[in-house]
XYZ file of C-alpha atoms in Angstrom:
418
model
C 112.607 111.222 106.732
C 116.216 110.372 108.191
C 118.288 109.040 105.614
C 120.605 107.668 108.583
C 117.864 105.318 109.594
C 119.494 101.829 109.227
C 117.929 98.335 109.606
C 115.931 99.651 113.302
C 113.204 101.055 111.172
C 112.375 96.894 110.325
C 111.989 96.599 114.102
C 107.895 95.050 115.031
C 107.062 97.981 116.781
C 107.636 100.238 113.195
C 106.129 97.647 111.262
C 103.001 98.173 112.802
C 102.690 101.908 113.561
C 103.579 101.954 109.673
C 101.351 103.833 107.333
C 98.650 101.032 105.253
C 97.503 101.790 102.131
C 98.824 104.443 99.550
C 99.658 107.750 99.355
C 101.211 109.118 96.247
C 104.510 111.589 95.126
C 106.307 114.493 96.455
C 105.596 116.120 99.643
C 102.493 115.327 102.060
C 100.314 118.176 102.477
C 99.625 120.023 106.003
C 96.509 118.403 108.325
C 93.800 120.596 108.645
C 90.196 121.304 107.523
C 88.457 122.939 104.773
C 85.723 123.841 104.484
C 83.225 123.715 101.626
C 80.134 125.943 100.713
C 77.960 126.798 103.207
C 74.431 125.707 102.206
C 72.192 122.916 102.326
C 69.967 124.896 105.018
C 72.262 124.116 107.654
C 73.102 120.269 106.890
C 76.643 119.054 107.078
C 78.683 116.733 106.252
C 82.670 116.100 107.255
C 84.464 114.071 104.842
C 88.026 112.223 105.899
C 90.828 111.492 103.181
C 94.323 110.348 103.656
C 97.278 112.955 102.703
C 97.756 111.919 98.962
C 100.800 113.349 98.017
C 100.353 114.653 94.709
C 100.065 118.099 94.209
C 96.572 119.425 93.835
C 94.607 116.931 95.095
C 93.885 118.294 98.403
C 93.104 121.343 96.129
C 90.420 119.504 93.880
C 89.214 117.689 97.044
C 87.892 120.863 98.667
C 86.285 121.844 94.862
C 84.547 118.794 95.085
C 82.964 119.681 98.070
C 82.649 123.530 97.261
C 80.461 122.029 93.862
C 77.979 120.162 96.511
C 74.899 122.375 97.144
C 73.150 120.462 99.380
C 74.986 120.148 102.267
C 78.309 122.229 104.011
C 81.473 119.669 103.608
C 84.291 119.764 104.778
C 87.117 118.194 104.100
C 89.880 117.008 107.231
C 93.158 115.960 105.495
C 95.447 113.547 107.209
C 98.739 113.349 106.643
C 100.032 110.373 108.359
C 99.055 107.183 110.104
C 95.732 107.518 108.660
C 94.350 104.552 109.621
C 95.334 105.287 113.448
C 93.491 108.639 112.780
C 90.844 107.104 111.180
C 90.231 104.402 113.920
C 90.353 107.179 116.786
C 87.819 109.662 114.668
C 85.280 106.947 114.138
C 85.018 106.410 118.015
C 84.895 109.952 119.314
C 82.676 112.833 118.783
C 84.692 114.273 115.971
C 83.944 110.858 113.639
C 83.548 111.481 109.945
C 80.368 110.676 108.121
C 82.108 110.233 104.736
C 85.740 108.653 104.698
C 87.728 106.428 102.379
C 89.449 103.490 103.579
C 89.863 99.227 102.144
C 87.633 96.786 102.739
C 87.417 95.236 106.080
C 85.328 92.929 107.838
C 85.470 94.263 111.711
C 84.134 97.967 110.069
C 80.720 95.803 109.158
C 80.796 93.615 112.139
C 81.151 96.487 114.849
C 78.372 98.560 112.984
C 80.606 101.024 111.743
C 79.396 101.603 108.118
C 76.904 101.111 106.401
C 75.381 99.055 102.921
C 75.251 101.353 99.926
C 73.606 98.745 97.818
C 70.656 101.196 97.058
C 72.915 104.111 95.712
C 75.148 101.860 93.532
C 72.143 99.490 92.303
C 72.363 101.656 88.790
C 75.606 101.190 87.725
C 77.217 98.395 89.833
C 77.787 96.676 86.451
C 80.343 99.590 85.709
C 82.646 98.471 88.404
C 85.181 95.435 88.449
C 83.277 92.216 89.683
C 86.428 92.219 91.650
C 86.172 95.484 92.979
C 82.138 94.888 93.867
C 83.520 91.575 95.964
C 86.070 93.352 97.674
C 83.478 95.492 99.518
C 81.046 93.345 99.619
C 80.618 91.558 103.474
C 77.574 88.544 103.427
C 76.019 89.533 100.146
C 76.004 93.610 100.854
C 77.928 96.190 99.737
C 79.275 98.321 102.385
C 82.261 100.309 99.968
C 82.121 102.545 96.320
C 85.516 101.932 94.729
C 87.148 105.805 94.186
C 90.110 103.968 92.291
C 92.373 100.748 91.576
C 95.608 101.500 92.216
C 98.255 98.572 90.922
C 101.545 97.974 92.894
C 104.767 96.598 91.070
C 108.486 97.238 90.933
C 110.145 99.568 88.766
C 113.429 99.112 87.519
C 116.373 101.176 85.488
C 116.900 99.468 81.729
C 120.132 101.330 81.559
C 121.250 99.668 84.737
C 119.957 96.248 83.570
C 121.604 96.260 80.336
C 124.934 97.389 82.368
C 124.923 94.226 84.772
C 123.352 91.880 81.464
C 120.520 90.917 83.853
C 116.376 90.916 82.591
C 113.513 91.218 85.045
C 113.218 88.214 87.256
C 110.410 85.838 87.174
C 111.214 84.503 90.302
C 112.271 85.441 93.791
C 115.271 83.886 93.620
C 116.393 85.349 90.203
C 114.811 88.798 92.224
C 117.473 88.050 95.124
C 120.180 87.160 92.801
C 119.660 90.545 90.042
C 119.617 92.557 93.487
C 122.598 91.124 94.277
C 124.267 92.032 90.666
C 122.675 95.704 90.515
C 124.474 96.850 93.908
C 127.299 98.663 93.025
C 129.234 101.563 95.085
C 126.135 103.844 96.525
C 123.305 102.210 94.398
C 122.148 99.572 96.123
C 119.893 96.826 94.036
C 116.868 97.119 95.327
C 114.031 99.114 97.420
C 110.999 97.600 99.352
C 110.614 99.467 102.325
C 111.291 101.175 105.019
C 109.651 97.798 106.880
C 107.717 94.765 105.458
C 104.392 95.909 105.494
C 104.749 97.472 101.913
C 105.513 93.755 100.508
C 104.600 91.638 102.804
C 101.022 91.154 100.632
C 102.585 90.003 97.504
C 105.140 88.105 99.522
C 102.333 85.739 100.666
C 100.224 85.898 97.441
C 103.613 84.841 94.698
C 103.735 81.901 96.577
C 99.958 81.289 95.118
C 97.485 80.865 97.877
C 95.847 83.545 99.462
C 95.644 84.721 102.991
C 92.064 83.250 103.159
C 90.019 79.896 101.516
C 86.457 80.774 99.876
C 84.709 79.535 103.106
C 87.157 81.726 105.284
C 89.682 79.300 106.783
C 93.440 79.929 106.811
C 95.126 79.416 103.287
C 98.327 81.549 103.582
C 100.193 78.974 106.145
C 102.181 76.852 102.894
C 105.715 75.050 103.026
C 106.414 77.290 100.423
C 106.152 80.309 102.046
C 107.989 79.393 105.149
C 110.552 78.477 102.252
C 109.637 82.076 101.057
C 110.409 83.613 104.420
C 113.812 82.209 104.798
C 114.978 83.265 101.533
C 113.303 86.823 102.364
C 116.165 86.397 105.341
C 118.913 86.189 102.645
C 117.949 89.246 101.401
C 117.416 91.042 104.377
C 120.940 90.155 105.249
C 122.877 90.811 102.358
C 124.187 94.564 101.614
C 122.014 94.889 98.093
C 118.824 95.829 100.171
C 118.255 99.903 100.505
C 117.697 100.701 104.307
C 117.309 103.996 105.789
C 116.124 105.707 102.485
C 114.387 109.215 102.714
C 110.626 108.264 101.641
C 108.418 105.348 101.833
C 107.984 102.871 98.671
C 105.170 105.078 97.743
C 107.415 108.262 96.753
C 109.384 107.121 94.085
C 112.259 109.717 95.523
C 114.872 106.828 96.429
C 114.631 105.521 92.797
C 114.307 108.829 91.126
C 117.784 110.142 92.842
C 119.769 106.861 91.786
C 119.481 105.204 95.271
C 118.700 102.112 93.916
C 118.087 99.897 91.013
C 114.600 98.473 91.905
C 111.904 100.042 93.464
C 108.458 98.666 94.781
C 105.724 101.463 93.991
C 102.515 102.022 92.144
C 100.483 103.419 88.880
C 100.259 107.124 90.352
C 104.837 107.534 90.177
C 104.672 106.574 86.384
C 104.171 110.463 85.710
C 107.322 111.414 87.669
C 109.410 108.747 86.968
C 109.002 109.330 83.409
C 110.119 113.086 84.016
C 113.293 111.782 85.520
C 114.545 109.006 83.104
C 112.068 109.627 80.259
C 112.216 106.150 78.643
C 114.844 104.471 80.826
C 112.566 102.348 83.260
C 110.219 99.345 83.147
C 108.206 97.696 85.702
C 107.496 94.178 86.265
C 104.873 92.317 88.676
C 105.992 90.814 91.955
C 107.731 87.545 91.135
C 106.408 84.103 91.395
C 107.972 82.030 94.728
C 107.573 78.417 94.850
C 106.646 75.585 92.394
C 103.148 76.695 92.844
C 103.879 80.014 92.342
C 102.441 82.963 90.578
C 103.385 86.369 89.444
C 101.527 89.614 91.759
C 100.478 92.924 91.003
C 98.668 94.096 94.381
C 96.182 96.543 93.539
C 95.791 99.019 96.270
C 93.558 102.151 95.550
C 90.644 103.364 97.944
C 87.154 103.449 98.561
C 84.866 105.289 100.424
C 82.351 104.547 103.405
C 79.863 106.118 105.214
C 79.552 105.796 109.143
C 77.037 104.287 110.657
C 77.220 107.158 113.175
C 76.883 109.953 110.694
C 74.677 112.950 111.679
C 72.671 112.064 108.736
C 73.171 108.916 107.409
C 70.305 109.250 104.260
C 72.685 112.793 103.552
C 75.704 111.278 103.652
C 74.450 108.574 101.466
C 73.296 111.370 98.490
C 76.957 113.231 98.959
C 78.424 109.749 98.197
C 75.951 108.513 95.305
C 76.909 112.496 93.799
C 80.275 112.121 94.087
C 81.552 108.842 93.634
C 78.351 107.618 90.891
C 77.065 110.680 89.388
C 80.239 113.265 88.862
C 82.569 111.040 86.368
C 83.833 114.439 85.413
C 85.403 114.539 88.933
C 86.179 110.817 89.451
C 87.940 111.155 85.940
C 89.477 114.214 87.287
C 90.801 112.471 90.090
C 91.898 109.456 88.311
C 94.242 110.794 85.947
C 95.200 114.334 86.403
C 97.189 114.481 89.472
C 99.543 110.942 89.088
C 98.100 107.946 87.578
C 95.243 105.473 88.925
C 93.138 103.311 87.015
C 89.606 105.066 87.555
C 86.857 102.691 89.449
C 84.223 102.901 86.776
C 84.586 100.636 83.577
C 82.743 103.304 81.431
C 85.468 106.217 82.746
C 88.553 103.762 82.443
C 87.405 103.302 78.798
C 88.194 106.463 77.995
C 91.417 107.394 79.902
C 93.718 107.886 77.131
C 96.337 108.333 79.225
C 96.552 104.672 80.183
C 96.369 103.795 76.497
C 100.235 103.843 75.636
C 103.413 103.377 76.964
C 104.372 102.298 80.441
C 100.915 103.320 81.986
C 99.219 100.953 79.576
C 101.936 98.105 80.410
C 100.701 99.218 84.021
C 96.725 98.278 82.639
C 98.076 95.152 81.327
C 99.715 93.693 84.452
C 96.773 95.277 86.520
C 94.661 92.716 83.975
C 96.487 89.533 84.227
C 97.925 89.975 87.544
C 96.079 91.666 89.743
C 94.945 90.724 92.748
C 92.646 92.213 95.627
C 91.809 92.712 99.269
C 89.553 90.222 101.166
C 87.167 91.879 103.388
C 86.856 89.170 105.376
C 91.159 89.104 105.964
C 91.075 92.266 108.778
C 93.790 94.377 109.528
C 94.297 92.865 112.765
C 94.777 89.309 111.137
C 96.989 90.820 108.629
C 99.045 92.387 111.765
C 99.484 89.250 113.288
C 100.865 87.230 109.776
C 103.207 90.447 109.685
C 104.769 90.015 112.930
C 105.784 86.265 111.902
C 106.995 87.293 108.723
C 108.858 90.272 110.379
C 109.984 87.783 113.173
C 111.405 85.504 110.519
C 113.026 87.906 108.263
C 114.569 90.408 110.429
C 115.002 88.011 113.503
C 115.887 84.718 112.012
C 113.279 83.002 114.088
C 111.625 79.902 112.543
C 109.177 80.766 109.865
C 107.344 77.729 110.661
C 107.063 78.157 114.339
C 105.916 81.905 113.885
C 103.643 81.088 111.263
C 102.013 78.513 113.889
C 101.376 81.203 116.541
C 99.953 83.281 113.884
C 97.730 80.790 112.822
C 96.602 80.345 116.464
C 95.813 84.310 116.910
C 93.525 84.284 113.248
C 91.950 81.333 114.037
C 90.729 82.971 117.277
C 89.643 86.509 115.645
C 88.137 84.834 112.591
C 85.978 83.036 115.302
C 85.397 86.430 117.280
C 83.884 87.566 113.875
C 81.603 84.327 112.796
């Protein structure tokens, strides 16, 4: 990316092109296809991943599928807007049968997947309740979690102990540190290249979600319009980093001193502690509002299989191999290429790696903080709430008059989908 980019890139138009979901450190891998063992007496199946960044993952990806006898995979890596790519693939002729994605209601209700309740009947008690919910759509599972993947921001002790600040526990004392920590080319703090990254946790530390139990609107609060207009302070002041040469989800910026505070995830802990060995912490989103609450979004993936698929029953076995009966490989993919917090209790147990130090601060947060995805909150919906909160931070418009036509637009989709 163009480190010259300046405050354009928060423009609506980048906000939602922007990529969802996570990718992970350095570089992102070329788009292409590999292909897998030929075998299975003819039978295929093409599987569809996002370009995680880390190195050797699209490596172990194609093993995977070079390990599966019954079938020919192969593996298209997308580097990218993957969920553009995604969206496009699943309509044409070219559509995956296997891909991993995040829960989300208009996938069930335009009969784009399909329930795997029969392949994870065995060990659905080894996943998070949480994580079972999450892909779960009117009492049916439609998703296998691959892995949980906690969000917070990391943060320079060194620099802390310099300006005599401590991690906030509020967004104001957030604003107010970021404020303190800019100094000469380090600017205070990271969050984005646009507020899609944030713009979760924004909603959620003010403690309501985007969505009530029965499915009616919950994230529409005096204190988050409250929340928005502060979000405008900081947008305005000079201790925000704009134009910065990755997304939140490469800890580059932070790692090359561009700023005290950055938002990321679990999988940078292994190359931020290469950089600064014990000089960084992390702390959880912070609480905004009297009602608020501390947020650790967990992002990770999990993976599908079309409703389109050439054949559905054999894409159903590849997954059920996979993603339930290879924990060698889900362990594999967990822990030894950055860190992620692997899907399955029974594999998690065992992931030493997790067990001390900043990754098991990581666990901890993930425990008492973490919060999930609503299946039934769409990515359209969430597009919509974005534009008001972009409208309101970068534009100065009135949070609660863009929160009202927001409300307007989900109230009509969450009707569309009953």
């Amino acid at each position: 990316m163009n480190r010259a980019r300046d405050a354009r890139d928060w423009d609506r138009r980048s906000v939602l092109r922007a990529v969802g979901g996570v990718a992970a450190l350095g570089g992102l891998a070329a788009c292409g296809s590999n292909t897998g063992r030929s075998g299975g007496g003819g039978k295929s199946i093409k599987q569809m991943y996002h370009a995680y960044g880390e190195p050797g993952t699209q490596q172990a990806a194609k093993k995977f599928a070079d390990a599966y006898d019954k079938a020919k995979v192969t593996i298209e890596w997308v580097p990218g807007e993957y969920e553009s790519k995604l969206a496009t693939s699943l309509l044409g002729s070219g559509r995956p049968d296997v891909f991993e994605y995040h829960p989300d209601l208009q996938l069930v209700r335009s009969k784009q997947i399909v329930p795997l309740d029969d392949i994870i009947a065995d060990v659905k008690d080894d996943f998070l309740p949480e994580d079972i919910t999450a892909n779960s759509v009117d009492g049916k599972i439609y998703g296998i979690r691959m892995i949980d993947d906690p969000q917070f921001f990391f943060y320079r002790k060194s620099l802390f102990e310099d300006a005599g600040v401590k991690p906030p526990t509020t967004f104001d004392e957030l604003i107010d540190i970021a404020h303190k920590l800019t100094k000469g080319k380090v600017k205070g703090l990271y969050i984005g290249q646009n507020l899609k990254t944030i713009s979760k946790p924004l909603v959620w530390s003010n403690g309501t979600h985007y969505l009530t139990e029965d499915h009616k609107i919950a994230y529409h609060t005096e204190e988050l319009e409250e929340t928005l207009t502060k979000a405008r302070e900081l947008y305005t002041s000079k201790s925000l980093l704009l134009g910065a040469p990755t997304e939140t989800w490469d800890p580059t910026s932070f790692v090359q001193g561009l700023c005290a505070i950055q938002w990321c995830g679990i999988w940078a802990i292994p190359a931020i502690q290469k950089a600064f060995g014990d000089d960084f912490g992390i702390f959880p989103f912070p609480k905004s509002g009297k009602n608020g609450r501390p947020v650790v979004y967990n992002g990770g993936w999990s993976t599908y299989v079309s409703a389109k698929a050439k054949d559905v029953d054999g894409a159903k076995e590849f997954v059920k191999w996979l993603w339930i009966e290879q924990k060698k490989y889900q362990q594999e993919w967990a822990l030894d290429y950055g860190f992620h917090i692997p899907a399955r209790k029974s594999i998690a147990a065992g992931a030493d790696k997790l067990k001390s130090g900043i990754a098991a601060e990581a666990v901890e947060l993930f425990n008492s903080h973490g919060i999930f995805d609503d299946p039934y909150w769409t990515e359209g919906m969430f597009n919509i709430v974005l534009d008001a909160v972009v409208s309101s931070v970068r534009d100065s418009k009135n949070p609660a008059a863009e929160l009202d036509k927001a409300d307007k637009k989900v109230e009509r989709d969450l009707k569309k989908l009953g």
